[in-house]
Amino acid sequence: MLFRSIQIGSIDTQHKPQAKTWLYAGQWWCAIPPSIGGTWIYRLDGTTWTQTLRISTGGRRTDCWVVGDLVHILMYKGSGANAIATLKYDPGTNTYIRWNLRPSDTNVSFPSGVESATLTVDDTGRMWVATDAVNDIRVWWSDSPYNTWSAAITVATGITSDDICAVTKLQGKIGVFWSNQTTGLFGFKTHNDGDSPSTWSADEIPASQSAIPGNPRSEEHTSELQSQNRIS
């Protein structure tokens, strides 16, 4: 089966840990910046991607997280204010519309030097955003309806400016995974739902038993698949 492609503009669809597509109500959806401009929601109808809603006049690299009939979309652009839109599925029109509890975008500000950003929502409904910040891994959090954001919390230090991270939800907790090209190893920490936002586990250093001295394996080409409380 051949699918009709979507022409992408000057803003491409990277970065590696970001998720652009999701499945809901028996159909595939995506949030991307097409060549016509802006950032749009598309619905896959048969083999054709149909434009359904423009969520930004500017092209943005998106990361999407679905919670029931809501989809939260981080529209990453780099340092400074980055918008997050929340949309609600409307079964009557088979489209997404702006969430009535927060119809406008919310903004979270990133420091200079960030390369990528991702978001998730934990089991309590708290939203988290994670990003690299030159030499640090940082997170921010916000409670529903996500109008205001916390100050940045540093989860790890000592990375390079080329490293990236990703945040995802697990059962009863969230996890942040990152590359560290300084040590040649990956890092992973978890935060239990309900704990103080600044309380995180020790670094698990995943796959450290496979490290070869003098031949580091960590790099910034990472993505995460969450299944049964495991990251792979």
Short mmCIF file of C-alpha atoms in Angstrom, two decimals:
data_model
loop_
_atom_site.label_atom_id
_atom_site.label_comp_id
_atom_site.label_asym_id
_atom_site.label_seq_id
_atom_site.Cartn_x
_atom_site.Cartn_y
_atom_site.Cartn_z
CA MET A 1 0.00 0.00 0.00
CA LEU A 2 1.36 3.42 -0.99
CA PHE A 3 0.70 6.42 1.23
CA ARG A 4 0.61 9.95 -0.11
CA SER A 5 3.46 11.86 1.52
CA ILE A 6 3.37 15.25 3.22
CA GLN A 7 5.81 17.82 1.87
CA ILE A 8 7.91 19.22 4.72
CA GLY A 9 9.15 22.82 4.72
CA SER A 10 12.39 24.37 5.95
CA ILE A 11 11.68 23.12 9.50
CA ASP A 12 12.33 19.38 9.37
CA THR A 13 10.79 16.69 11.57
CA GLN A 14 13.76 15.89 13.80
CA HIS A 15 14.72 15.45 16.66
CA LYS A 16 15.38 11.81 17.38
CA PRO A 17 13.52 11.38 20.70
CA GLN A 18 10.40 13.28 19.64
CA ALA A 19 7.13 11.54 18.70
CA LYS A 20 5.07 13.07 15.88
CA THR A 21 2.35 10.43 15.32
CA TRP A 22 -0.30 8.70 17.41
CA LEU A 23 -3.25 6.32 17.01
CA TYR A 24 -6.66 7.34 18.33
CA ALA A 25 -10.29 6.54 17.46
CA GLY A 26 -9.09 3.94 14.97
CA GLN A 27 -7.04 6.41 12.92
CA TRP A 28 -3.48 7.68 12.71
CA TRP A 29 -2.71 11.34 13.38
CA CYS A 30 0.42 13.47 13.25
CA ALA A 31 1.58 16.99 14.11
CA ILE A 32 4.21 18.37 11.71
CA PRO A 33 5.35 21.55 9.89
CA PRO A 34 4.42 21.17 6.19
CA SER A 35 5.88 23.15 3.32
CA ILE A 36 2.75 25.37 3.15
CA GLY A 37 3.82 26.88 6.49
CA GLY A 38 2.74 26.63 10.09
CA THR A 39 2.34 23.51 12.21
CA TRP A 40 -0.66 21.31 11.44
CA ILE A 41 -2.59 18.31 12.70
CA TYR A 42 -3.09 15.67 9.98
CA ARG A 43 -5.42 12.65 9.94
CA LEU A 44 -4.69 9.59 7.82
CA ASP A 45 -7.76 8.87 5.66
CA GLY A 46 -7.09 5.69 3.73
CA THR A 47 -3.75 6.47 2.09
CA THR A 48 -4.03 10.26 2.23
CA TRP A 49 -3.01 12.61 5.03
CA THR A 50 -5.76 15.22 5.54
CA GLN A 51 -5.10 18.60 7.15
CA THR A 52 -7.49 19.13 10.05
CA LEU A 53 -6.20 21.95 12.27
CA ARG A 54 -3.40 24.51 12.23
CA ILE A 55 -1.95 24.84 15.73
CA SER A 56 0.80 27.36 14.99
CA THR A 57 1.50 29.90 12.28
CA GLY A 58 5.20 29.02 12.55
CA GLY A 59 6.83 25.70 11.74
CA ARG A 60 7.81 23.78 14.89
CA ARG A 61 9.39 20.42 15.74
CA THR A 62 6.74 18.64 17.77
CA ASP A 63 6.60 16.05 20.51
CA CYS A 64 3.17 14.57 21.25
CA TRP A 65 1.72 12.77 24.28
CA VAL A 66 -1.80 11.27 24.34
CA VAL A 67 -3.91 11.02 27.52
CA GLY A 68 -7.39 9.67 26.79
CA ASP A 69 -9.11 11.98 24.31
CA LEU A 70 -6.48 14.69 24.83
CA VAL A 71 -3.21 15.14 22.97
CA HIS A 72 -0.54 17.46 24.38
CA ILE A 73 1.84 18.85 21.75
CA LEU A 74 5.15 20.52 22.57
CA MET A 75 6.13 22.82 19.70
CA TYR A 76 9.88 23.04 20.13
CA LYS A 77 11.82 25.94 18.61
CA GLY A 78 14.92 26.23 20.82
CA SER A 79 15.86 28.65 23.60
CA GLY A 80 13.24 31.04 24.96
CA ALA A 81 9.49 30.44 25.08
CA ASN A 82 8.25 27.13 23.63
CA ALA A 83 4.50 26.60 23.22
CA ILE A 84 2.48 23.58 24.31
CA ALA A 85 -0.98 23.09 22.80
CA THR A 86 -3.61 20.75 24.26
CA LEU A 87 -6.29 19.43 21.92
CA LYS A 88 -9.41 17.33 22.58
CA TYR A 89 -10.81 14.79 20.16
CA ASP A 90 -14.30 15.67 18.89
CA PRO A 91 -16.10 12.46 17.79
CA GLY A 92 -18.85 14.45 16.08
CA THR A 93 -16.45 15.90 13.51
CA ASN A 94 -13.68 13.26 13.75
CA THR A 95 -11.16 16.03 14.37
CA TYR A 96 -9.24 17.60 17.23
CA ILE A 97 -10.29 20.94 18.68
CA ARG A 98 -8.77 23.24 21.28
CA TRP A 99 -9.20 22.02 24.86
CA ASN A 100 -11.89 24.12 26.58
CA LEU A 101 -10.02 24.11 29.92
CA ARG A 102 -7.05 25.82 28.25
CA PRO A 103 -7.86 26.91 24.71
CA SER A 104 -4.64 28.94 24.39
CA ASP A 105 -1.10 27.61 24.31
CA THR A 106 0.97 27.48 27.47
CA ASN A 107 4.65 28.43 27.30
CA VAL A 108 7.70 26.93 28.98
CA SER A 109 11.02 28.77 28.61
CA PHE A 110 14.27 26.96 27.84
CA PRO A 111 17.81 28.27 28.35
CA SER A 112 20.29 28.84 25.54
CA GLY A 113 22.04 25.85 24.04
CA VAL A 114 19.15 23.36 24.11
CA GLU A 115 19.11 20.81 21.28
CA SER A 116 15.83 18.95 21.80
CA ALA A 117 12.87 18.63 24.17
CA THR A 118 10.16 16.08 25.03
CA LEU A 119 7.14 15.93 27.30
CA THR A 120 5.03 13.40 29.21
CA VAL A 121 2.16 13.32 31.72
CA ASP A 122 2.46 11.15 34.84
CA ASP A 123 -0.31 9.10 36.47
CA THR A 124 -1.34 12.03 38.70
CA GLY A 125 -1.93 14.27 35.66
CA ARG A 126 1.24 16.32 36.18
CA MET A 127 2.98 17.33 32.96
CA TRP A 128 6.76 17.16 32.65
CA VAL A 129 9.11 18.58 30.03
CA ALA A 130 12.77 17.57 29.75
CA THR A 131 15.64 19.04 27.76
CA ASP A 132 19.40 19.21 27.57
CA ALA A 133 20.98 22.55 28.50
CA VAL A 134 24.60 22.61 27.27
CA ASN A 135 26.06 20.63 30.19
CA ASP A 136 22.93 19.72 32.19
CA ILE A 137 19.72 17.69 31.92
CA ARG A 138 16.76 19.71 33.21
CA VAL A 139 13.05 19.18 33.76
CA TRP A 140 10.06 21.45 34.38
CA TRP A 141 6.60 20.48 35.65
CA SER A 142 3.06 21.89 35.62
CA ASP A 143 -0.29 20.75 37.02
CA SER A 144 -3.54 20.72 35.04
CA PRO A 145 -4.65 22.81 33.20
CA TYR A 146 -0.93 23.61 32.72
CA ASN A 147 -1.05 27.40 32.74
CA THR A 148 2.06 27.96 34.87
CA TRP A 149 5.40 26.16 35.04
CA SER A 150 7.94 25.43 37.74
CA ALA A 151 11.51 26.62 37.76
CA ALA A 152 13.98 24.25 36.10
CA ILE A 153 15.17 21.23 38.10
CA THR A 154 18.61 19.84 37.25
CA VAL A 155 18.51 16.05 37.01
CA ALA A 156 22.08 15.43 35.77
CA THR A 157 25.26 17.35 34.94
CA GLY A 158 28.48 16.77 33.05
CA ILE A 159 27.08 16.11 29.57
CA THR A 160 28.32 17.69 26.34
CA SER A 161 26.51 20.25 24.23
CA ASP A 162 25.78 17.50 21.68
CA ASP A 163 23.93 15.22 24.12
CA ILE A 164 20.14 14.93 24.33
CA CYS A 165 17.51 13.41 26.62
CA ALA A 166 13.93 12.17 26.68
CA VAL A 167 11.25 11.88 29.37
CA THR A 168 8.53 9.22 29.48
CA LYS A 169 5.85 7.86 31.81
CA LEU A 170 6.19 4.55 33.61
CA GLN A 171 3.80 2.91 36.08
CA GLY A 172 3.69 5.19 39.11
CA LYS A 173 6.72 7.17 38.01
CA ILE A 174 8.42 8.95 35.16
CA GLY A 175 11.89 8.38 33.76
CA VAL A 176 14.50 10.58 32.09
CA PHE A 177 17.04 8.95 29.78
CA TRP A 178 20.04 10.80 28.35
CA SER A 179 23.29 10.34 26.47
CA ASN A 180 26.61 11.38 27.99
CA GLN A 181 29.46 11.58 25.52
CA THR A 182 31.79 12.81 28.27
CA THR A 183 31.70 9.41 30.02
CA GLY A 184 30.67 7.37 26.98
CA LEU A 185 27.71 6.01 28.97
CA PHE A 186 23.96 6.58 29.07
CA GLY A 187 22.10 7.89 32.11
CA PHE A 188 18.64 7.14 33.49
CA LYS A 189 16.82 8.44 36.56
CA THR A 190 13.24 8.03 37.79
CA HIS A 191 10.88 10.16 39.83
CA ASN A 192 8.03 8.59 41.81
CA ASP A 193 4.60 10.18 41.40
CA GLY A 194 3.72 12.22 44.47
CA ASP A 195 7.31 12.75 45.65
CA SER A 196 8.81 16.21 45.81
CA PRO A 197 9.55 17.29 42.22
CA SER A 198 13.23 17.59 43.12
CA THR A 199 13.49 14.00 44.43
CA TRP A 200 14.99 11.64 41.86
CA SER A 201 16.60 8.21 41.98
CA ALA A 202 20.30 7.56 41.61
CA ASP A 203 21.60 7.27 38.06
CA GLU A 204 21.06 3.69 36.87
CA ILE A 205 23.73 4.03 34.11
CA PRO A 206 21.94 1.60 31.76
CA ALA A 207 24.03 -0.91 29.80
CA SER A 208 27.17 0.07 31.71
CA GLN A 209 28.10 -3.63 31.92
CA SER A 210 28.50 -3.58 28.13
CA ALA A 211 30.86 -0.62 28.05
CA ILE A 212 34.27 -1.23 26.49
CA PRO A 213 37.15 0.77 28.02
CA GLY A 214 38.46 3.27 25.51
CA ASN A 215 35.49 2.67 23.19
CA PRO A 216 32.53 4.67 24.55
CA ARG A 217 29.12 3.69 23.17
CA SER A 218 26.94 6.64 24.21
CA GLU A 219 25.83 9.11 21.56
CA GLU A 220 22.83 11.36 20.99
CA HIS A 221 20.96 9.09 18.53
CA THR A 222 18.34 7.85 20.98
CA SER A 223 14.62 7.14 21.10
CA GLU A 224 12.49 5.43 23.73
CA LEU A 225 9.76 2.75 23.63
CA GLN A 226 7.84 2.28 26.87
CA SER A 227 6.20 -1.10 27.51
CA GLN A 228 5.14 -2.78 30.77
CA ASN A 229 7.14 -0.33 32.89
CA ARG A 230 10.32 -0.88 30.86
CA ILE A 231 12.28 1.34 28.53
CA SER A 232 13.80 -0.15 25.39
#
